[in-house]
Amino acid sequence: MALTRDATVEQAVEAVDRDGYVIIEGLMDQAWVAAAKQDLQRVLEETSTGRNSFEGFSTQRVYALFAKTRWFDGPATHPLVLGVLDHVLGQYQFSAPVGIRIGPGEVAQVLHRDDDVYPLPRPHPDVVVNTMWPLDDFTVENGATRFVPGSHRWEPGRVATEEETTAAVMPAGSVLIYVGNLIHGGGANTTERPRLGVILEYAASWLRPQENHVLAVPQEVARELPERLQELLGYNIHPPFLGYVDGRHPRRVLSS
C-alpha cells in the first residue's frame, strides 16, 4: 500500500499490521535526495563489491553508515517512522543500517526474512522493522526490493514463490517500511545504471544488533549527535536495566 507524506502514524500502522509493509511516497524532498546521494557517492568510491551472493557480487554495501555520513540522521528519527516503530517494537535501536548500490547485471537476492538472524521459534512477536530509502527511483528493471504482501502472517514452514512477489516501485525520496517477518529480497538489475538505496533496520533493544554500532561509530562522532540518535546507536537502556555501563546509563560514557 502507498501513502503520501501527509499520512498519519495511524494510517501507516494500519497498513503495516495488515500487509506487513507500507510505502510513504515523497517523505523526503528532492533537495535532500540529491545531497544524500552525492555524499554517499563519495563513500562508494572507496567501497568494494559484495563478498558472497547474499551481499551481491555486483553490489556495493556501505556499512558503519552513521560514521560516514550525516544525511540519514533526519530520516532515521523521522516522526512518522518512529511512530510506526513505537507501535510495532516499543523499545528499539538500530540493527543494520547500510547503503546498498545494486550494480548493472546483479541477480535477484534470495527471498528471506530479516528476523531469521535471531533463533526465535515461530510464530513470535515482531522484533525487527526495516526501512528502505531509495535515492534513485526504484523500478522493476533496476532491482526494486521484492516482497510478498501478507507473508508476515503466514504459518511457520510456508515457502514463498517468485509468483507471489511484488516489487516496491517508488520514487526517490520515498520510504518502504516493513516488518522483519515479511518475506523479501533485493531485485535483479537488468539496466545499465546502478540503483542506490539505504536500509535503516531497527530491532528490539533487548536483542543484539547485527552491527556493533558502539564500535562502528567513533565516540567522538557519537558525542556530537542528538540524544535520540545516540540511543538508537546503542547508548540506551532497555527497561529495566539492560545495557548499563558500570551501573550507569551508557549515554554518560559520552559525557565523560
Short mmCIF file of C-alpha atoms in Angstrom, two decimals, residues 22-145:
data_model
loop_
_atom_site.label_atom_id
_atom_site.label_comp_id
_atom_site.label_asym_id
_atom_site.label_seq_id
_atom_site.Cartn_x
_atom_site.Cartn_y
_atom_site.Cartn_z
CA VAL A 22 3.73 0.42 3.73
CA ILE A 23 5.25 2.82 1.19
CA ILE A 24 5.26 6.52 2.03
CA GLU A 25 5.92 8.46 -1.17
CA GLY A 26 7.77 11.77 -1.11
CA LEU A 27 8.63 11.72 2.58
CA MET A 28 11.96 13.44 1.82
CA ASP A 29 12.24 16.24 -0.73
CA GLN A 30 14.39 16.18 -3.86
CA ALA A 31 16.99 18.57 -2.42
CA TRP A 32 17.65 16.02 0.34
CA VAL A 33 17.76 13.18 -2.20
CA ALA A 34 20.38 14.97 -4.29
CA ALA A 35 22.55 15.89 -1.30
CA ALA A 36 22.36 12.46 0.33
CA LYS A 37 23.14 10.73 -2.95
CA GLN A 38 26.12 12.98 -3.61
CA ASP A 39 27.53 12.33 -0.15
CA LEU A 40 27.15 8.57 -0.49
CA GLN A 41 28.85 8.68 -3.89
CA ARG A 42 31.92 9.96 -2.03
CA VAL A 43 31.85 6.93 0.26
CA LEU A 44 31.08 4.49 -2.54
CA GLU A 45 34.26 5.48 -4.37
CA GLU A 46 36.17 3.53 -1.72
CA THR A 47 33.65 0.72 -1.21
CA SER A 48 34.20 -2.73 -2.69
CA THR A 49 31.52 -5.03 -4.07
CA GLY A 50 29.99 -7.91 -2.12
CA ARG A 51 31.84 -10.99 -0.91
CA ASN A 52 29.04 -13.51 -1.46
CA SER A 53 25.74 -13.97 -3.29
CA PHE A 54 23.70 -12.53 -0.42
CA GLU A 55 25.69 -9.27 -0.37
CA GLY A 56 25.75 -9.36 -4.18
CA PHE A 57 28.91 -9.70 -6.24
CA SER A 58 27.91 -6.62 -8.27
CA THR A 59 26.56 -4.73 -5.27
CA GLN A 60 28.33 -2.24 -3.00
CA ARG A 61 27.36 -2.01 0.66
CA VAL A 62 28.21 0.90 2.92
CA TYR A 63 28.48 -0.39 6.47
CA ALA A 64 29.04 1.76 9.60
CA LEU A 65 26.75 4.23 7.86
CA PHE A 66 26.42 6.71 10.73
CA ALA A 67 30.19 7.01 10.98
CA LYS A 68 30.40 8.09 7.33
CA THR A 69 27.50 10.45 6.59
CA ARG A 70 25.12 12.74 8.44
CA TRP A 71 22.42 12.76 5.77
CA PHE A 72 20.41 9.94 7.34
CA ASP A 73 20.21 11.36 10.85
CA GLY A 74 16.89 13.01 9.93
CA PRO A 75 15.26 10.05 8.16
CA ALA A 76 16.33 7.73 10.99
CA THR A 77 14.40 9.82 13.52
CA HIS A 78 11.53 10.98 11.32
CA PRO A 79 8.37 11.23 13.48
CA LEU A 80 6.30 9.10 11.12
CA VAL A 81 8.89 6.33 11.09
CA LEU A 82 9.37 6.44 14.85
CA GLY A 83 5.61 6.39 15.32
CA VAL A 84 5.41 3.08 13.46
CA LEU A 85 8.38 1.72 15.39
CA ASP A 86 6.83 2.74 18.71
CA HIS A 87 3.74 0.73 17.80
CA VAL A 88 5.48 -2.36 16.44
CA LEU A 89 8.59 -2.66 18.62
CA GLY A 90 8.13 -0.36 21.60
CA GLN A 91 11.81 -0.22 22.66
CA TYR A 92 14.31 -0.44 19.81
CA GLN A 93 17.67 0.53 18.34
CA PHE A 94 19.50 0.26 15.03
CA SER A 95 20.35 -3.22 13.88
CA ALA A 96 21.85 -2.95 10.39
CA PRO A 97 21.94 0.48 8.71
CA VAL A 98 23.60 0.08 5.32
CA GLY A 99 23.80 1.83 1.97
CA ILE A 100 23.19 -0.52 -0.95
CA ARG A 101 24.07 0.23 -4.57
CA ILE A 102 22.97 -2.62 -6.83
CA GLY A 103 25.10 -2.60 -9.95
CA PRO A 104 24.13 -3.47 -13.52
CA GLY A 105 23.87 -7.20 -14.07
CA GLU A 106 23.22 -8.04 -10.42
CA VAL A 107 20.95 -11.05 -9.96
CA ALA A 108 17.98 -11.16 -7.61
CA GLN A 109 18.73 -11.81 -3.96
CA VAL A 110 17.32 -14.92 -2.35
CA LEU A 111 13.98 -14.34 -0.65
CA HIS A 112 14.35 -14.20 3.12
CA ARG A 113 13.09 -12.74 6.39
CA ASP A 114 15.29 -10.23 8.22
CA ASP A 115 14.43 -11.63 11.63
CA ASP A 116 15.79 -15.06 10.65
CA VAL A 117 19.14 -13.98 12.14
CA TYR A 118 17.57 -14.46 15.57
CA PRO A 119 16.94 -18.06 16.72
CA LEU A 120 13.39 -17.45 17.89
CA PRO A 121 10.66 -20.06 17.42
CA ARG A 122 7.83 -19.02 15.12
CA PRO A 123 5.37 -17.51 15.50
CA HIS A 124 6.80 -14.74 17.67
CA PRO A 125 6.07 -11.02 18.17
CA ASP A 126 7.75 -8.63 15.74
CA VAL A 127 11.34 -7.94 16.74
CA VAL A 128 12.63 -6.23 13.57
CA VAL A 129 11.38 -3.35 11.43
CA ASN A 130 13.21 -2.31 8.28
CA THR A 131 13.05 0.92 6.32
CA MET A 132 14.31 1.28 2.75
CA TRP A 133 15.07 4.79 1.45
CA PRO A 134 15.52 4.99 -2.35
CA LEU A 135 17.98 7.58 -3.66
CA ASP A 136 17.17 6.54 -7.22
CA ASP A 137 13.70 5.80 -8.50
CA PHE A 138 13.07 2.11 -7.78
CA THR A 139 11.78 0.17 -10.78
CA VAL A 140 11.26 -3.49 -11.58
CA GLU A 141 14.12 -3.26 -14.07
CA ASN A 142 16.75 -1.72 -11.77
CA GLY A 143 16.26 -4.01 -8.79
CA ALA A 144 13.43 -2.66 -6.66
CA THR A 145 13.01 -4.67 -3.48
#
